GROMACS .gro file of C-alpha atoms in nm:
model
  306
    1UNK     CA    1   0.615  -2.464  -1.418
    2UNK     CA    2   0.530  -2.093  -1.280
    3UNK     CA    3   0.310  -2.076  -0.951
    4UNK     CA    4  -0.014  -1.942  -0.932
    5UNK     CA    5  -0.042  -1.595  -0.772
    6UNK     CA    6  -0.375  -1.467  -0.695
    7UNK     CA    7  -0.355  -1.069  -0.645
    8UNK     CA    8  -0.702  -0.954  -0.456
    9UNK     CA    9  -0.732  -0.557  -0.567
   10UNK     CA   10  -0.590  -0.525  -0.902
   11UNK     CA   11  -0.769  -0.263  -0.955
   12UNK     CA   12  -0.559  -0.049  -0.725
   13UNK     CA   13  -0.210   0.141  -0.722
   14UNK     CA   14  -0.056  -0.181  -0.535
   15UNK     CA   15  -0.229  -0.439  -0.732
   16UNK     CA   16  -0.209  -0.321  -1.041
   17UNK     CA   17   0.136  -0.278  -1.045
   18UNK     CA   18   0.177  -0.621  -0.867
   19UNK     CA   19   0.025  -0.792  -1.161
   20UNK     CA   20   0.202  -0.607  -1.440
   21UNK     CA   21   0.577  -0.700  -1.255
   22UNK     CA   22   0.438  -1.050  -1.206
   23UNK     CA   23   0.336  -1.187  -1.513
   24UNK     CA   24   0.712  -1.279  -1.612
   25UNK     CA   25   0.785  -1.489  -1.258
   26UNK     CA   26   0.412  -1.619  -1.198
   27UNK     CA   27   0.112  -1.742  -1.357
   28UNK     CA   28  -0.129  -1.470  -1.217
   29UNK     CA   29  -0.464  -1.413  -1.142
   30UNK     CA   30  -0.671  -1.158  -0.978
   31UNK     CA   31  -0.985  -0.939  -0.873
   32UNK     CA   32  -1.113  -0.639  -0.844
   33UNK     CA   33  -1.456  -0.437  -0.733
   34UNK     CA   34  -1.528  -0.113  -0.887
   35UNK     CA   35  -1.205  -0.038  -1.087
   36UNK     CA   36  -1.128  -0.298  -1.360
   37UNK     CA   37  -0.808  -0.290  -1.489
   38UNK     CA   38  -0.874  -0.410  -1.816
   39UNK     CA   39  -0.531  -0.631  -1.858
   40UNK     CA   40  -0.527  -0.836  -2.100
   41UNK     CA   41  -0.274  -1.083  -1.983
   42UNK     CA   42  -0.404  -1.125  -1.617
   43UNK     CA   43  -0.714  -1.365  -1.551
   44UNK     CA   44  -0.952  -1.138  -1.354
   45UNK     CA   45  -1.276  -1.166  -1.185
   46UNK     CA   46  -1.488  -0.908  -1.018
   47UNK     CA   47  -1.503  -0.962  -0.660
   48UNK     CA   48  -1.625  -0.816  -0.338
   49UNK     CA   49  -1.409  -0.972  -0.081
   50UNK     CA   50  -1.620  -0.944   0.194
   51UNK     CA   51  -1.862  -1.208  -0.012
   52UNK     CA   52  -1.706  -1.500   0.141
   53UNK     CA   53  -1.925  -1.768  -0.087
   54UNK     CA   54  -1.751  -1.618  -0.394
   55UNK     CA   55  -1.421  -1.588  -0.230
   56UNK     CA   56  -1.405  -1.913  -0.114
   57UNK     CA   57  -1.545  -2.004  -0.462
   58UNK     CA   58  -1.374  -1.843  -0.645
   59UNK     CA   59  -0.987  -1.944  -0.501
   60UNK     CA   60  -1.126  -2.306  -0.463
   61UNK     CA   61  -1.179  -2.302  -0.838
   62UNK     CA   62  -0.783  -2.128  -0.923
   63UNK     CA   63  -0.596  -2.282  -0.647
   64UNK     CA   64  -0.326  -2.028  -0.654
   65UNK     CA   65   0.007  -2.111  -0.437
   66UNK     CA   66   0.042  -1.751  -0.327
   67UNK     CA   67  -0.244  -1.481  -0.261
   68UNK     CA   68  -0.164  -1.153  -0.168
   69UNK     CA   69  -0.430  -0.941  -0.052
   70UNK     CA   70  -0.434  -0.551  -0.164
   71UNK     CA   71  -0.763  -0.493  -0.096
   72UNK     CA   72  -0.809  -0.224   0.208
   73UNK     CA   73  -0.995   0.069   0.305
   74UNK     CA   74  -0.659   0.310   0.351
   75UNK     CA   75  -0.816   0.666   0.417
   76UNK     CA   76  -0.736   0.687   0.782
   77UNK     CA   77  -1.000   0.982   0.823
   78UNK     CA   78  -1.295   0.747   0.691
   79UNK     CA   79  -1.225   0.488   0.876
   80UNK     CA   80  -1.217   0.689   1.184
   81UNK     CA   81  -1.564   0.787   1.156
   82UNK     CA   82  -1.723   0.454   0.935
   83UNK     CA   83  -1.588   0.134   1.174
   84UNK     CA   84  -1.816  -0.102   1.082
   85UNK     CA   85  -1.710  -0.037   0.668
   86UNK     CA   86  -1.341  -0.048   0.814
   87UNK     CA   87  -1.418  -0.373   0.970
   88UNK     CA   88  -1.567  -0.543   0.748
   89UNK     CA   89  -1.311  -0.504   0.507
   90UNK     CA   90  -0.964  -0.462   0.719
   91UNK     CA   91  -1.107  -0.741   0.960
   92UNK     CA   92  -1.358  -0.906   0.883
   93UNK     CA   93  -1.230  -1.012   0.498
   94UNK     CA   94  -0.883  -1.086   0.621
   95UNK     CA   95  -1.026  -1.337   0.867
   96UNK     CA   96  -1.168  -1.481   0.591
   97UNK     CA   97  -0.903  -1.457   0.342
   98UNK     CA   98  -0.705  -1.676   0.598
   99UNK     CA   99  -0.933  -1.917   0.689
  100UNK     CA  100  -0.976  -2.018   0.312
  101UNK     CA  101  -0.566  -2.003   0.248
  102UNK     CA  102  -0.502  -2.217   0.515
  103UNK     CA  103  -0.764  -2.488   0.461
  104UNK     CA  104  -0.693  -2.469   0.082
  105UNK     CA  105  -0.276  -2.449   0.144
  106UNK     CA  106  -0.221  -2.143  -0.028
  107UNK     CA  107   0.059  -1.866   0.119
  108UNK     CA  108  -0.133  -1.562   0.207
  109UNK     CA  109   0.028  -1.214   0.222
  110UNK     CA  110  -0.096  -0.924   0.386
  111UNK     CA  111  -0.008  -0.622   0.307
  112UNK     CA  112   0.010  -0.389   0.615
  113UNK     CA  113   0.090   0.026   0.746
  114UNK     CA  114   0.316   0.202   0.939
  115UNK     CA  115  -0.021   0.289   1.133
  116UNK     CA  116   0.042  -0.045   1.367
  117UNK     CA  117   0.281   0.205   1.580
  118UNK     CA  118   0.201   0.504   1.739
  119UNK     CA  119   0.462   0.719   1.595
  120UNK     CA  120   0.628   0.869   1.935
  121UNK     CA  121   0.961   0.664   1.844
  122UNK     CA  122   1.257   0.854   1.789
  123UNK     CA  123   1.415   0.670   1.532
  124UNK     CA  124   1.228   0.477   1.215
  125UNK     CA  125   1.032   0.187   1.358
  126UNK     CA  126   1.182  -0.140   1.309
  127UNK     CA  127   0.981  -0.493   1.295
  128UNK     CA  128   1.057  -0.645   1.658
  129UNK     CA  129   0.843  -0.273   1.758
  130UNK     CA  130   0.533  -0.331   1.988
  131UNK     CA  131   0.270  -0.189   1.764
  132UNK     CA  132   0.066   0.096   1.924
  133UNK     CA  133  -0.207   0.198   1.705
  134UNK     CA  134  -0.371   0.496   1.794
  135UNK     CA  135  -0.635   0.574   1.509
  136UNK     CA  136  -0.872   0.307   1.377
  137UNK     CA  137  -0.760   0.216   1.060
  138UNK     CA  138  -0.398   0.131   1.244
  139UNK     CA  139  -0.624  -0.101   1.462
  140UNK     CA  140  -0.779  -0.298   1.173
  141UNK     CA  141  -0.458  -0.311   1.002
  142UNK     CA  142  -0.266  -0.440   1.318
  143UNK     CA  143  -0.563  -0.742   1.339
  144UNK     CA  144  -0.508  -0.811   0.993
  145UNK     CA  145  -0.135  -0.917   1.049
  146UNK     CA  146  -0.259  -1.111   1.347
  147UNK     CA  147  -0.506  -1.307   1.145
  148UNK     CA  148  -0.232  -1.390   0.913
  149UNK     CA  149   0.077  -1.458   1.136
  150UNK     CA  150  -0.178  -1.769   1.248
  151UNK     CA  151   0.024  -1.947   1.032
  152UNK     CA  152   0.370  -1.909   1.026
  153UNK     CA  153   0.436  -1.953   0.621
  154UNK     CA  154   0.262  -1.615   0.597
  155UNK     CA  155   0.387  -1.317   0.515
  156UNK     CA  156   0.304  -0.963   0.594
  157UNK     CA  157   0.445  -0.656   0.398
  158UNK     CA  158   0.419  -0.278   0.613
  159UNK     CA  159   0.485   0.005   0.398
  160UNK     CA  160   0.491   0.373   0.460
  161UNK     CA  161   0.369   0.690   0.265
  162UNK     CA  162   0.302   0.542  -0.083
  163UNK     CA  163   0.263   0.727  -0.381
  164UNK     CA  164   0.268   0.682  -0.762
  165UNK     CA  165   0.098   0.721  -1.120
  166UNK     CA  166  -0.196   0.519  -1.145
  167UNK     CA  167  -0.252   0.348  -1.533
  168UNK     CA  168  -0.466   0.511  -1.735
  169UNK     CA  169  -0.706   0.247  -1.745
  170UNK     CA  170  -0.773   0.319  -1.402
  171UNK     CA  171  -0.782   0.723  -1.373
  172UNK     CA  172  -1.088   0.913  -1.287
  173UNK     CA  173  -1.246   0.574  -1.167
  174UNK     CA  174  -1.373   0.534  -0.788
  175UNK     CA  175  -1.234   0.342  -0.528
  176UNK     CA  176  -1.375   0.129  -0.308
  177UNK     CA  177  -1.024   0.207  -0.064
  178UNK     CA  178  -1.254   0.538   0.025
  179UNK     CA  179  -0.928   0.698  -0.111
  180UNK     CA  180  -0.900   0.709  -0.542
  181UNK     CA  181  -0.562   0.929  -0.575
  182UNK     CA  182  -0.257   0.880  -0.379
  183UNK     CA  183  -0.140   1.229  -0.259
  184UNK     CA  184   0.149   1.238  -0.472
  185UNK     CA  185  -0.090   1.224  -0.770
  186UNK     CA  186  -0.361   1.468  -0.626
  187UNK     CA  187  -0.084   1.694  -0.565
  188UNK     CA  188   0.068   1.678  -0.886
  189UNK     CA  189  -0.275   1.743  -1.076
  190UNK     CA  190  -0.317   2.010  -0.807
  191UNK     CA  191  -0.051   2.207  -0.958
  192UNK     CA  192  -0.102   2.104  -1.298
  193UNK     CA  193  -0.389   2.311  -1.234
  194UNK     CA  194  -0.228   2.621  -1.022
  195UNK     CA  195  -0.455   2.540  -0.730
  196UNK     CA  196  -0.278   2.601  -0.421
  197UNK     CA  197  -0.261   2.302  -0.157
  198UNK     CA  198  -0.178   2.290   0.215
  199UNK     CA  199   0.104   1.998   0.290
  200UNK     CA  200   0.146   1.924   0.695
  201UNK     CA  201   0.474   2.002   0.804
  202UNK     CA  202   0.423   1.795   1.120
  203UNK     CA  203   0.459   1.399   1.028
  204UNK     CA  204   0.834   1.258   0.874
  205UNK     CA  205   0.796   0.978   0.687
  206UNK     CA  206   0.992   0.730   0.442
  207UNK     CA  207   0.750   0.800   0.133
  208UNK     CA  208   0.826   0.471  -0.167
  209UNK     CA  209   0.703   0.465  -0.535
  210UNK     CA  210   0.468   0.210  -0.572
  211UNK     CA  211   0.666   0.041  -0.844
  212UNK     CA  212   0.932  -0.011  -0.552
  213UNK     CA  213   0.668  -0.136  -0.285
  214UNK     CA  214   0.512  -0.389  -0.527
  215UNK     CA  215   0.886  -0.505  -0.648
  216UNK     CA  216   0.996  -0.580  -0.248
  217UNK     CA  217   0.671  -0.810  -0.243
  218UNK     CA  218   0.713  -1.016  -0.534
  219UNK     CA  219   1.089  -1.012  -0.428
  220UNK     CA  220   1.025  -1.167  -0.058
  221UNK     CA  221   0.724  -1.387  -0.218
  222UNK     CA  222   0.996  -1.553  -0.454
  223UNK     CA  223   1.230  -1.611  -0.167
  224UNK     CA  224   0.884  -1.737  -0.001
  225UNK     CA  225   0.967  -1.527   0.321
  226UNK     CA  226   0.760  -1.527   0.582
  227UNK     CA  227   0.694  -1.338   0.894
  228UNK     CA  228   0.687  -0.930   0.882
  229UNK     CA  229   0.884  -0.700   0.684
  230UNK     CA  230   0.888  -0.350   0.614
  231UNK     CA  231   0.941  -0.212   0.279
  232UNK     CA  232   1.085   0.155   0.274
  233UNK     CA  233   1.397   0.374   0.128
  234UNK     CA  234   1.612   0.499   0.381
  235UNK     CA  235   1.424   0.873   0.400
  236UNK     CA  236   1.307   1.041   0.672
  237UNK     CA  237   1.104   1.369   0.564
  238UNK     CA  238   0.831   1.567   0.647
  239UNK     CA  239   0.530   1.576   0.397
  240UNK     CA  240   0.578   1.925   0.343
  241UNK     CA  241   0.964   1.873   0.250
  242UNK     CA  242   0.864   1.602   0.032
  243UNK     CA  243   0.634   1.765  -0.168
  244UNK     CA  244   0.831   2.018  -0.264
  245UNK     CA  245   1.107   1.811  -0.394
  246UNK     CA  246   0.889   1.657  -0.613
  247UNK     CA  247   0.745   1.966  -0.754
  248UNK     CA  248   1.107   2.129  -0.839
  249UNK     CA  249   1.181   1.763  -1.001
  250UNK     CA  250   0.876   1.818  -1.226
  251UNK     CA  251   0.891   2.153  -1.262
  252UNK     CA  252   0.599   2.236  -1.112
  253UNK     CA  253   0.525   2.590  -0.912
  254UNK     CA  254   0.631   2.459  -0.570
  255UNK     CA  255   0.554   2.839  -0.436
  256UNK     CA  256   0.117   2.704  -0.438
  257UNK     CA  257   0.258   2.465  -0.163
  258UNK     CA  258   0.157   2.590   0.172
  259UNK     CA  259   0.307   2.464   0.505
  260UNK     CA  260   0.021   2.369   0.778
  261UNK     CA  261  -0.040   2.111   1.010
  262UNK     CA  262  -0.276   1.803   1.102
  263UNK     CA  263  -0.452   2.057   1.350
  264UNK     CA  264  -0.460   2.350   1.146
  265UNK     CA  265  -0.626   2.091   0.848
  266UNK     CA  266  -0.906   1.966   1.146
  267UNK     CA  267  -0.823   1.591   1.105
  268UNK     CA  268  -1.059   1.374   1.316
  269UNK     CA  269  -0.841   1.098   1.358
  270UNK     CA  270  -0.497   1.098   1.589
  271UNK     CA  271  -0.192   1.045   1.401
  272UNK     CA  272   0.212   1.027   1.565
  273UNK     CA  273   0.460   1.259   1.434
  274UNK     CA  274   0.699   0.944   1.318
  275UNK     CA  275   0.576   0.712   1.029
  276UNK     CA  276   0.946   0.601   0.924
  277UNK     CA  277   1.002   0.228   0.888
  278UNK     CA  278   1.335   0.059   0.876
  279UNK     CA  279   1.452  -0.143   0.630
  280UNK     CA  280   1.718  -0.356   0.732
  281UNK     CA  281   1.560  -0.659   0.774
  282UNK     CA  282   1.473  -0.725   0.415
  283UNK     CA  283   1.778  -0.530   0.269
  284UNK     CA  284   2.035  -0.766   0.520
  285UNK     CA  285   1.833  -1.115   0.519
  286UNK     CA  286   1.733  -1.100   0.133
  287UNK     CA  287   1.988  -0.864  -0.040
  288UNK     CA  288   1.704  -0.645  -0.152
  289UNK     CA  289   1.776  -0.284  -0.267
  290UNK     CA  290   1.544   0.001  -0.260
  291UNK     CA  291   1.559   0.276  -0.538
  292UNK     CA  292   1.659   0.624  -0.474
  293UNK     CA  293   1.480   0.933  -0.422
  294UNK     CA  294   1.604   1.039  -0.775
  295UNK     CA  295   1.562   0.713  -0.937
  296UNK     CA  296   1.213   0.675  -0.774
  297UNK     CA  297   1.119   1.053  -0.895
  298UNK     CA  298   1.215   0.981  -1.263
  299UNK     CA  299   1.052   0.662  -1.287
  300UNK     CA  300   0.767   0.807  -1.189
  301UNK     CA  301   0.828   1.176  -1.453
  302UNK     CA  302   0.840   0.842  -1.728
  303UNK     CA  303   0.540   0.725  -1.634
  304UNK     CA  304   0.364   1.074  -1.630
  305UNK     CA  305   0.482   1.170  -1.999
  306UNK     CA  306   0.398   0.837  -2.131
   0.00000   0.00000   0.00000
C-alpha cells in the first residue's frame, strides 16, 4: 500500500514537479493558493497556509504519512523590506505546519536555502556549517529548519540557485512566493525577446534544475532520512558565467548578457559572495547522484520545445 504524501505549494516550480515524480512511489495529495495546477491525477485543495483552521482541517481529514512543505516567500529583496508577509509565511506557517505534523504523526519536510550562511566561506558550505544569515529571508528560512528539527524524524532539504521550466498550466500566473519566474526562465524569455539583461558577476553558486532538486527529496523521503541535507551538483559558478552557458546551449544571443554587480543593480538586501552547498552527505550516506550540467541543460531544452 503507497503512503500518503501531502505536497503544500503545488502550484510552484518545486511542487509541481514534486507531485508529477511522485505519483508512481506515493499516493499524493496537495495545495495550492493562487496558481492551480490543474493535475488531474493529484488530489488538490486550495489553501492559504497561514489559515491554520483549514490547515489543521484539512491534513486531519487526509492523514498523509509525509508532508513536505514548498510553500515560501523566496524573493530575498521583498522580504527584506515586507517582514511581517515574510513572517507570516516563512515563520509563522512553519510553526504551524509542525505543530499539526507532530500531534497528527505525520513526517514533515522543510524545504530550506543556502541563505542560512553568510556566504564568506571559502569553500561550498557543508551541513555541520553554523548558519549566519545576513538578509531576512535567510533568517526566516533558518527558523523554519529550527521549527522542524523539533522532532528528530524530520527532514529538511537546502538547495541553492534553482532554476527550471515551469508547466504550462502554470505560466503567466502570479505567485504568491513574491517571485513568479525563476531567473533561468526570465532570462531565457529575455532573450527570446532580444532584450538585453544585466547578470551579477559577483555571487558563485551551485545552480540545480528543479527536476533534480525535487528528485533528491522524494529520494531521501523514500529512504525516510531525516535531519539536514543539501541538494546541489558539484558547480561552483558565478551567475554571470552561468548564464551564458545556458544561452550558447540554447542558442540564444549570449552577447545581450551584460556583466554587473549586486551594487551596481542597487539591491536592498545584503547577500555573501559564496552560495555553494556541498553535497556529500546525501551522495555518500544515500548513493544519490546529481545530473550534470549538460544533462541538466538538455532536460530542460526538452522541456522548452515540448
Amino acid at each position: 500500500m503507497k503512503k500518503k504524501l501531502f505536497i503544500l505549494g503545488i502550484g510552484g516550480l518545486t511542487g509541481s514537479k514534486l507531485a508529477m515524480l511522485a505519483i508512481n512511489d506515493f499516493e499524493v495529495y496537495g495545495s495550492y493558493n493562487l496558481r492551480n495546477p490543474k493535475f488531474t491525477f493529484v488530489e488538490s485543495v486550495r489553501l492559504d497556509i497561514s489559515d491554520t483552521n483549514k490547515l489543521k482541517e484539512t491534513l486531519s481529514n487526509i492523514l498523509p504519512d509525509i508532508l513536505i512543505n514548498a510553500c515560501a516567500i523566496n524573493n530575498v529583496d521583498f522580504c527584506e523590506t515586507h517582514h511581517d508577509e515574510a513572517k507570516k509565511i516563512n515563520i509563522d506557517a512553519v510553526e504551524q505546519l509542525y505543530k499539526i505534523s507532530d500531534s497528527l504523526g505525520m513526517k514533515l519536510v522543510h524545504l530550506s536555502s543556502d541563505s542560512v550562511f553568510d556566504g564568506t566561506k571559502r569553500s561550498p558550505y557543508v551541513e555541520e556549517d553554523i548558519p549566519n544569515p545576513i538578509n531576512y529571508y535567510g533568517y526566516t528560512k533558518l527558523m523554519g529548519e529550527k521549527m522542524t528539527l523539533q522532532n528528530s524524524n524530520n527532514l529538511v532539504v537546502r538547495t541553492t540557485v534553482l532554476y527550471g521550466w515551469l508547466i504550462k498550466t502554470l505560466l503567466n500566473l502570479p505567485s504568491s512566493s513574491m517571485k513568479p519566474d525563476n531567473f533561468v526562465q526570465w532570462l531565457i524569455n529575455k532573450l527570446i525577446s532580444n532584450e538585453k539583461v544585466k547578470i551579477i558577476t559577483d555571487e558563485i553558486s551551485s545552480p540545480i534544475v528543479v527536476d533534480d532538486y525535487a528528485r533528491s527529496i522524494l529520494h531521501l523521503v523514500k529512504g525516510n532520512h531525516s535531519g539536514i541535507f543539501h541538494s546541489a551538483p558539484k558547480i561552483q559558478i558565478t551567475r554571470y558565467d552561468f548564464c551564458i552557458k545556458i544561452a550558447n546551449f540554447l542558442d540564444l544571443d549570449s552577447k545581450l548578457i551584460q556583466a554587473t554587480t549586486n551594487k551596481e543593480l542597487g539591491r536592498n538586501s545584503a547577500t555573501g559572495f559564496n552560495k555553494c552547498l556541498d553535497s556529500n552527505k546525501i551522495t555518500n550516506q544515500t548513493n544519490f547522484q546529481f545530473l550534470s550540467l549538460e544533462e541538466s541543460f538538455n532536460l530542460l531544452k526538452k522541456q522548452i520545445s515540448s
